[in-house]
Short mmCIF file of C-alpha atoms in Angstrom, two decimals:
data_model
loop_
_atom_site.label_atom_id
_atom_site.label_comp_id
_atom_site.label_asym_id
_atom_site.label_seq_id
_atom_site.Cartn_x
_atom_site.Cartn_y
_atom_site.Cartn_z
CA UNK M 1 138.84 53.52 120.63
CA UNK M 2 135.69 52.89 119.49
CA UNK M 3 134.79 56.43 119.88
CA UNK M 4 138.05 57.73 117.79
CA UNK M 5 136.66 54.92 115.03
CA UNK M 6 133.04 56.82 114.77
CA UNK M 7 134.88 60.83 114.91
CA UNK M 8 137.42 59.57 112.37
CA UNK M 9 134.01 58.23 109.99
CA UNK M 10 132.42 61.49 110.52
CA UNK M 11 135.37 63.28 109.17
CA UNK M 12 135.80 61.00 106.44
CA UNK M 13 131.99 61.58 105.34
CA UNK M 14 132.32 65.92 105.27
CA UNK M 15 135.46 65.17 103.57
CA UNK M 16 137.31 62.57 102.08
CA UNK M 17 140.58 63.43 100.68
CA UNK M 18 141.23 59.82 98.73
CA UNK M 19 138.51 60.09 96.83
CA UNK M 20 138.68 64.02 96.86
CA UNK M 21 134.57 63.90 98.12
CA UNK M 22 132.86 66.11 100.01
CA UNK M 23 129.31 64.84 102.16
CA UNK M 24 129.80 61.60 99.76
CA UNK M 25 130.08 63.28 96.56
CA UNK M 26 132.57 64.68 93.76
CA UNK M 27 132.99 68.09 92.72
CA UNK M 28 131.61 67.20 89.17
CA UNK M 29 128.23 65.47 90.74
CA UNK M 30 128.03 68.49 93.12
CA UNK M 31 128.51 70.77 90.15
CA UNK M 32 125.77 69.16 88.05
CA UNK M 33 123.14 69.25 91.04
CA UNK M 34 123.69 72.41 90.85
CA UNK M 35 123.56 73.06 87.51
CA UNK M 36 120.05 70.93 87.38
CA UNK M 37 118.36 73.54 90.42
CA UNK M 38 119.40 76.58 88.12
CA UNK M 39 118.03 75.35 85.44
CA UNK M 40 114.81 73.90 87.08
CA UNK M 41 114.20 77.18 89.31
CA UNK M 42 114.93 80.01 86.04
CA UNK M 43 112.37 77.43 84.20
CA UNK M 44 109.92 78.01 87.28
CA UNK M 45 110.64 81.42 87.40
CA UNK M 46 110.10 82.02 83.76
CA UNK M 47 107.28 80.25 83.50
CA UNK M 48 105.56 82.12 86.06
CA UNK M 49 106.44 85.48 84.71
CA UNK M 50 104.79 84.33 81.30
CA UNK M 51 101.56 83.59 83.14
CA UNK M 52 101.60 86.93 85.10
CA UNK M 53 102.16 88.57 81.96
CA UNK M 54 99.59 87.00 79.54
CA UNK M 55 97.17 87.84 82.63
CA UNK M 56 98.03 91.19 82.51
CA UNK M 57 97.18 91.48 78.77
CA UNK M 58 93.68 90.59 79.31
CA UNK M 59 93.71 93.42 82.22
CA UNK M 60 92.21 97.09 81.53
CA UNK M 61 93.93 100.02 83.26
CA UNK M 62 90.46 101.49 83.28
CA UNK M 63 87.73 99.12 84.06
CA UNK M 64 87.86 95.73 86.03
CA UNK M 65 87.53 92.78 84.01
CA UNK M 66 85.88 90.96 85.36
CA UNK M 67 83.27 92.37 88.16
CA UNK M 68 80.80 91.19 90.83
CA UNK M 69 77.72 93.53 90.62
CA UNK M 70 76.18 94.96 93.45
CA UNK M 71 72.79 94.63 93.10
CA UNK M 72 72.19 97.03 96.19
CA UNK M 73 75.31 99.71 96.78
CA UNK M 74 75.97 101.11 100.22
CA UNK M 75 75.10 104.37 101.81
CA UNK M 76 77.26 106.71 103.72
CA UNK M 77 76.82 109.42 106.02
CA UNK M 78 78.42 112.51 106.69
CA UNK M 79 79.53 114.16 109.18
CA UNK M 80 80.84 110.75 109.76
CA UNK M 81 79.32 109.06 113.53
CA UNK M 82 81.55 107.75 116.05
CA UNK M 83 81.83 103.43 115.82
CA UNK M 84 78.63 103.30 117.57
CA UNK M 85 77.22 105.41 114.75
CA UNK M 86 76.39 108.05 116.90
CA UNK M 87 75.77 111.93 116.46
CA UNK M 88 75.65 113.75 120.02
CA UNK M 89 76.05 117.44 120.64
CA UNK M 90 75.06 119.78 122.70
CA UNK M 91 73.59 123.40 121.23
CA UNK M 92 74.77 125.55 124.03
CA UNK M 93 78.23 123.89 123.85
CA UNK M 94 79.92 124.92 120.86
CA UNK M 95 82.68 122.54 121.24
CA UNK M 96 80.79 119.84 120.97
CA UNK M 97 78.95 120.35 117.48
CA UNK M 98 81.49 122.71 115.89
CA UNK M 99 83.55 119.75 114.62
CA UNK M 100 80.82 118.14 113.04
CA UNK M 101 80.69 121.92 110.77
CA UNK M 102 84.25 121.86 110.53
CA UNK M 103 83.89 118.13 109.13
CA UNK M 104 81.66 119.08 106.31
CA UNK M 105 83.17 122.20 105.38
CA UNK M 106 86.20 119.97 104.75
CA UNK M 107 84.11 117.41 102.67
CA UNK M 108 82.21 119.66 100.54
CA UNK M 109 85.25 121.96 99.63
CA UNK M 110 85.74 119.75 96.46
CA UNK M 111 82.15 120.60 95.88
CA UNK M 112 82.96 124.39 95.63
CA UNK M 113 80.44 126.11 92.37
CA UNK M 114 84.69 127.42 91.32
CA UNK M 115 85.90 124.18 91.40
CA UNK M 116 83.28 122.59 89.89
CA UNK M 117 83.33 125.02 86.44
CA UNK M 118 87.07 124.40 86.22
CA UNK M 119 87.12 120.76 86.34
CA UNK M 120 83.86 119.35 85.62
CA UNK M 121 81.18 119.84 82.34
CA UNK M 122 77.42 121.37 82.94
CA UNK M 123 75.60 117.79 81.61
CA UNK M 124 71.66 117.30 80.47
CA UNK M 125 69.77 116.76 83.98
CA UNK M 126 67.93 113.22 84.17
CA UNK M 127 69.32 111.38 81.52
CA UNK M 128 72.11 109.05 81.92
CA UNK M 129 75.40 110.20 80.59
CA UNK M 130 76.93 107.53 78.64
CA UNK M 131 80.15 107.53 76.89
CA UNK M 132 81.27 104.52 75.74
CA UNK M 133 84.24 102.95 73.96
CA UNK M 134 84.66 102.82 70.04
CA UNK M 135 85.89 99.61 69.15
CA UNK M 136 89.21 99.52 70.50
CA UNK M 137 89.66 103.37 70.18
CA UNK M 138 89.13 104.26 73.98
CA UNK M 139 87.15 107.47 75.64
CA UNK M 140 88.93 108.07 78.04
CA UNK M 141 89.53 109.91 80.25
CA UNK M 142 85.87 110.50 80.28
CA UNK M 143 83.96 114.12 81.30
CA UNK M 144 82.33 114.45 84.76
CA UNK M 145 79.08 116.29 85.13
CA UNK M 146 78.92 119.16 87.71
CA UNK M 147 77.62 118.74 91.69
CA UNK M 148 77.85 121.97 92.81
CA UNK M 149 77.31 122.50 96.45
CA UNK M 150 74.78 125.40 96.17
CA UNK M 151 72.18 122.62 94.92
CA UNK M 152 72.07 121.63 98.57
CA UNK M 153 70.90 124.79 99.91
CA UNK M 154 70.15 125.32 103.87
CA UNK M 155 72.48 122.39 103.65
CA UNK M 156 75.36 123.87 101.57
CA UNK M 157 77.14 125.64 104.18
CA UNK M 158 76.78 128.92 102.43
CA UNK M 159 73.95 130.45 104.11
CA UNK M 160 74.22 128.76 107.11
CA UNK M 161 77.71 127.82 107.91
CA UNK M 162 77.09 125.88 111.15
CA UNK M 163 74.86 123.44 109.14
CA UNK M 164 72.19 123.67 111.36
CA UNK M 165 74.12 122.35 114.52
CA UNK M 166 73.78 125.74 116.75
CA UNK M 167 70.19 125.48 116.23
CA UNK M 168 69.11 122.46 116.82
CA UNK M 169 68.34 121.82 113.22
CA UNK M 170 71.26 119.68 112.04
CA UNK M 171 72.15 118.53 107.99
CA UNK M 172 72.88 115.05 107.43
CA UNK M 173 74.97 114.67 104.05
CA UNK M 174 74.36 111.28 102.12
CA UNK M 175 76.22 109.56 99.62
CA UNK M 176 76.46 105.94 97.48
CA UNK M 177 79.13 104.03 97.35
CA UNK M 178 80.47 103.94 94.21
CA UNK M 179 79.58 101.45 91.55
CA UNK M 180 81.23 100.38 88.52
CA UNK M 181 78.77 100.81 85.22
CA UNK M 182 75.65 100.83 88.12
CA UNK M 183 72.24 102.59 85.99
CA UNK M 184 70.09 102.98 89.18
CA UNK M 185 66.86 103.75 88.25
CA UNK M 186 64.87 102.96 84.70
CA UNK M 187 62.37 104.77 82.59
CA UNK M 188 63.54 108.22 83.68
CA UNK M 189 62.83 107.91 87.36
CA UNK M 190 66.30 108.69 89.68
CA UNK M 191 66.66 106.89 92.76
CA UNK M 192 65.94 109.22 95.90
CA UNK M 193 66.92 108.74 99.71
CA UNK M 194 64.05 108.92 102.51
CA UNK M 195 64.83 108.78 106.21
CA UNK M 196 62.61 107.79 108.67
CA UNK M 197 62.60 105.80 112.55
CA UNK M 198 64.23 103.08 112.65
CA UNK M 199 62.68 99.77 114.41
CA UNK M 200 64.75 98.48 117.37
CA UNK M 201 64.24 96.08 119.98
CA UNK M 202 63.02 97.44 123.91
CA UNK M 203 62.32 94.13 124.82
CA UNK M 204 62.28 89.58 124.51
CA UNK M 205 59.54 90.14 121.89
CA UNK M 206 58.83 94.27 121.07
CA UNK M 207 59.96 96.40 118.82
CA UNK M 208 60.23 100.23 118.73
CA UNK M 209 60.01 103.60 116.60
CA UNK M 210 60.56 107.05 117.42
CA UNK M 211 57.94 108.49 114.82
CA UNK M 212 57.04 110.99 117.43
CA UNK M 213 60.45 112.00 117.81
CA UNK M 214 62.07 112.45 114.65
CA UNK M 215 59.87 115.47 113.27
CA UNK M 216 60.18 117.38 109.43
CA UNK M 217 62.87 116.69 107.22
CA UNK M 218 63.99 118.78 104.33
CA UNK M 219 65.58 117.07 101.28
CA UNK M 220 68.00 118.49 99.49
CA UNK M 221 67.81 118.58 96.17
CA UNK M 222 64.30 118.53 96.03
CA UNK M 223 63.08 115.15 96.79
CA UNK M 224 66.26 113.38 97.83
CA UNK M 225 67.27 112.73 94.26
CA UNK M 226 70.23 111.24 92.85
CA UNK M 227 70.39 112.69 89.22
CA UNK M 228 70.65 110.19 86.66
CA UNK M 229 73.22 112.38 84.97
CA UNK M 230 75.84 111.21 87.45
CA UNK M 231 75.46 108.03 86.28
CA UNK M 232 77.00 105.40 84.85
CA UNK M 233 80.24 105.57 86.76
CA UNK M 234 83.38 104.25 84.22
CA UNK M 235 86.10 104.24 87.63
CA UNK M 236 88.47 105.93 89.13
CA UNK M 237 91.19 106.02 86.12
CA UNK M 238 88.59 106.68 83.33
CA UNK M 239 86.78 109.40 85.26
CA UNK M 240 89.40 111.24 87.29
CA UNK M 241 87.10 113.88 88.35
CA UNK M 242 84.04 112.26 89.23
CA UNK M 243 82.01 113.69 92.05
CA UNK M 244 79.42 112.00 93.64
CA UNK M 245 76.03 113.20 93.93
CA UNK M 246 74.98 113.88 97.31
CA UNK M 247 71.54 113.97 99.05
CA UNK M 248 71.15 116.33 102.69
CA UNK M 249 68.72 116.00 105.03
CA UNK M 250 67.90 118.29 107.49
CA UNK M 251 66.17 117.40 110.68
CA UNK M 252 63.94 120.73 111.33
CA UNK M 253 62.71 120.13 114.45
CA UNK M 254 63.48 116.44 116.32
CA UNK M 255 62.66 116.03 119.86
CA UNK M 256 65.84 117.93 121.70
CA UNK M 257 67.35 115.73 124.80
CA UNK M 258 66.41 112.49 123.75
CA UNK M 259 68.12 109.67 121.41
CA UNK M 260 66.42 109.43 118.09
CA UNK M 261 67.27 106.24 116.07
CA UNK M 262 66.79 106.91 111.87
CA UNK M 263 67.28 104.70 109.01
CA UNK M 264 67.61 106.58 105.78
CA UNK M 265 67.79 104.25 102.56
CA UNK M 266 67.86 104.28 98.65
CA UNK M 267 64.75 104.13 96.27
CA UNK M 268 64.79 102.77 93.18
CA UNK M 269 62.65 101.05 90.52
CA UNK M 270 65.38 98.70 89.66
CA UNK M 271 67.14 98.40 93.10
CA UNK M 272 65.92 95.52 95.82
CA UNK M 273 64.04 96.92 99.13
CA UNK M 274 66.31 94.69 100.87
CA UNK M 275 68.68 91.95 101.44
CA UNK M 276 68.51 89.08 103.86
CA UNK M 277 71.56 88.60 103.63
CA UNK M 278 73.42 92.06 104.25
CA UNK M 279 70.74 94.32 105.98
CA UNK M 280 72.87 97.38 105.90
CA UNK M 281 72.75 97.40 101.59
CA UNK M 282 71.36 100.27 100.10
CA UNK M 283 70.65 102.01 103.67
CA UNK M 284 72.30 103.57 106.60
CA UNK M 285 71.49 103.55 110.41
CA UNK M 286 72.27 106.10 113.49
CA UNK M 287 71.32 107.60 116.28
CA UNK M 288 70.77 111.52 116.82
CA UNK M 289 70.63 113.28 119.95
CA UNK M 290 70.40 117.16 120.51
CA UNK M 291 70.77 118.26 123.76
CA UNK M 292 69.49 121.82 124.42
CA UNK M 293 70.54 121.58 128.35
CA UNK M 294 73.48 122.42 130.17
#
């Protein structure tokens, strides 16, 4: 009996049909809980759309509002190494080094002298190219200068269209990450890339380069320069046909059939050396082997 009491309660309390309630209330107080969630949740939404929106309004489709300089940007090599930032071929196997021609063939297509005069403007060489806003009037989109692949020479692919990989003497291409309004360089002087051996440890205590190893390098452009006409960069939506400069290094005759580690790195009057605490800024490790043996 008692049993039947407790299932008869239960039934009662999901509904009750003397008092016409359903889980202990009316159809008018269920109706005006209701009424107060709708109300509270379009109020929440609302207000959240009018904060997204004023947010947006202080937002430019062109250039970051708010930005955290890099004082040191980061380099990046092409062909690109494997994760172990290796580059490992052998000459007499073509296999092995023809993607690594194939791979820069691809990258510097955009770099083409045809596409270059169609899409980009012939700018004044070592001066900064500014072009900045008047007012509230905006420049944009803004011009590009021209990087036209024949500036890189014995590294262009033209003349050579192996790169270097079948003899031995491979090009490196180099590149900075793009940065936002970033002058590198001051008083006229353009920040230039220089590889040499990197240090690495052989031991508890002892550290290692392979300055007999790596041999002559060839900079292209002269120097390893990054023309200051290039520069500042206004972003991706301003300058829709920005090319980066580019800096190749070839490696005219490093010691075949053994690993070389290099380091190459950025130079600039107005960039850091170095950071403690990213050591990779403004430089770029790997290791090169050639192997001339079957």
């Amino acid at each position: 009996m008692a049993k039947d009491g407790e299932k008869g309660e239960w039934k009662e309390y999901i509904w009750n049909p003397r008092t016409r309630e359903f889980l202990g209330r009316t159809a008018s107080s269920w109706g005006l809980i209701l009424l107060f969630y709708l109300i509270f949740y379009i109020f929440l939404a609302g207000l959240f759309a009018l904060t997204m929106y004023v947010m947006l309004q202080t937002l430019d489709d062109h250039k970051p509002t708010w930005q955290d300089r890099l004082s040191i940007p980061g380099m990046v090599i092409k062909p690109n190494a494997d994760e172990a930032f290796e580059i490992v071929y052998n000459t007499q196997d073509t296999e092995s080094w023809d993607m690594f021609a194939q791979a820069l063939d691809k990258f510097l297509s955009p770099y083409n002298d045809s596409v270059q005069a169609q899409k980009n403007y012939e700018c004044t060489p070592d001066q900064y190219f500014e072009q900045e806003d008047s007012g509230d009037v905006k420049n944009n989109p803004k011009r590009s200068c021209q990087f036209n692949r024949t500036v890189l020479e014995d590294c262009s692919g033209i003349h050579d269209r192996y790169y270097g990989y079948r003899d031995g003497k491979p090009c490196i291409i180099i590149k900075l990450n793009r940065v936002i309004g970033m002058l590198p360089g001051k008083d006229g002087q353009p920040p230039f890339v220089t590889c040499g051996p990197k240090r690495y440890k052989v031991g508890k205590d002892q550290w290692k380069e392979d300055t007999d190893k790596i041999g002559e390098l060839a900079y292209f452009p002269p120097n390893g320069t990054f023309n200051l006409m290039y520069y500042p960069y206004y972003g991706k939506k301003a300058q829709v046909n920005y090319s980066q400069p580019l800096v190749a290094v070839k490696f005219l005759n490093i010691t075949a059939n053994q690993d070389v580690n290099i380091e190459c790195k950025i130079n600039a009057n107005n960039i850091p050396a170095g950071n403690e605490r990213d050591k990779f800024a403004g430089r770029v490790s790997f290791k090169l082997r050639i192997n001339t043996k079957n």
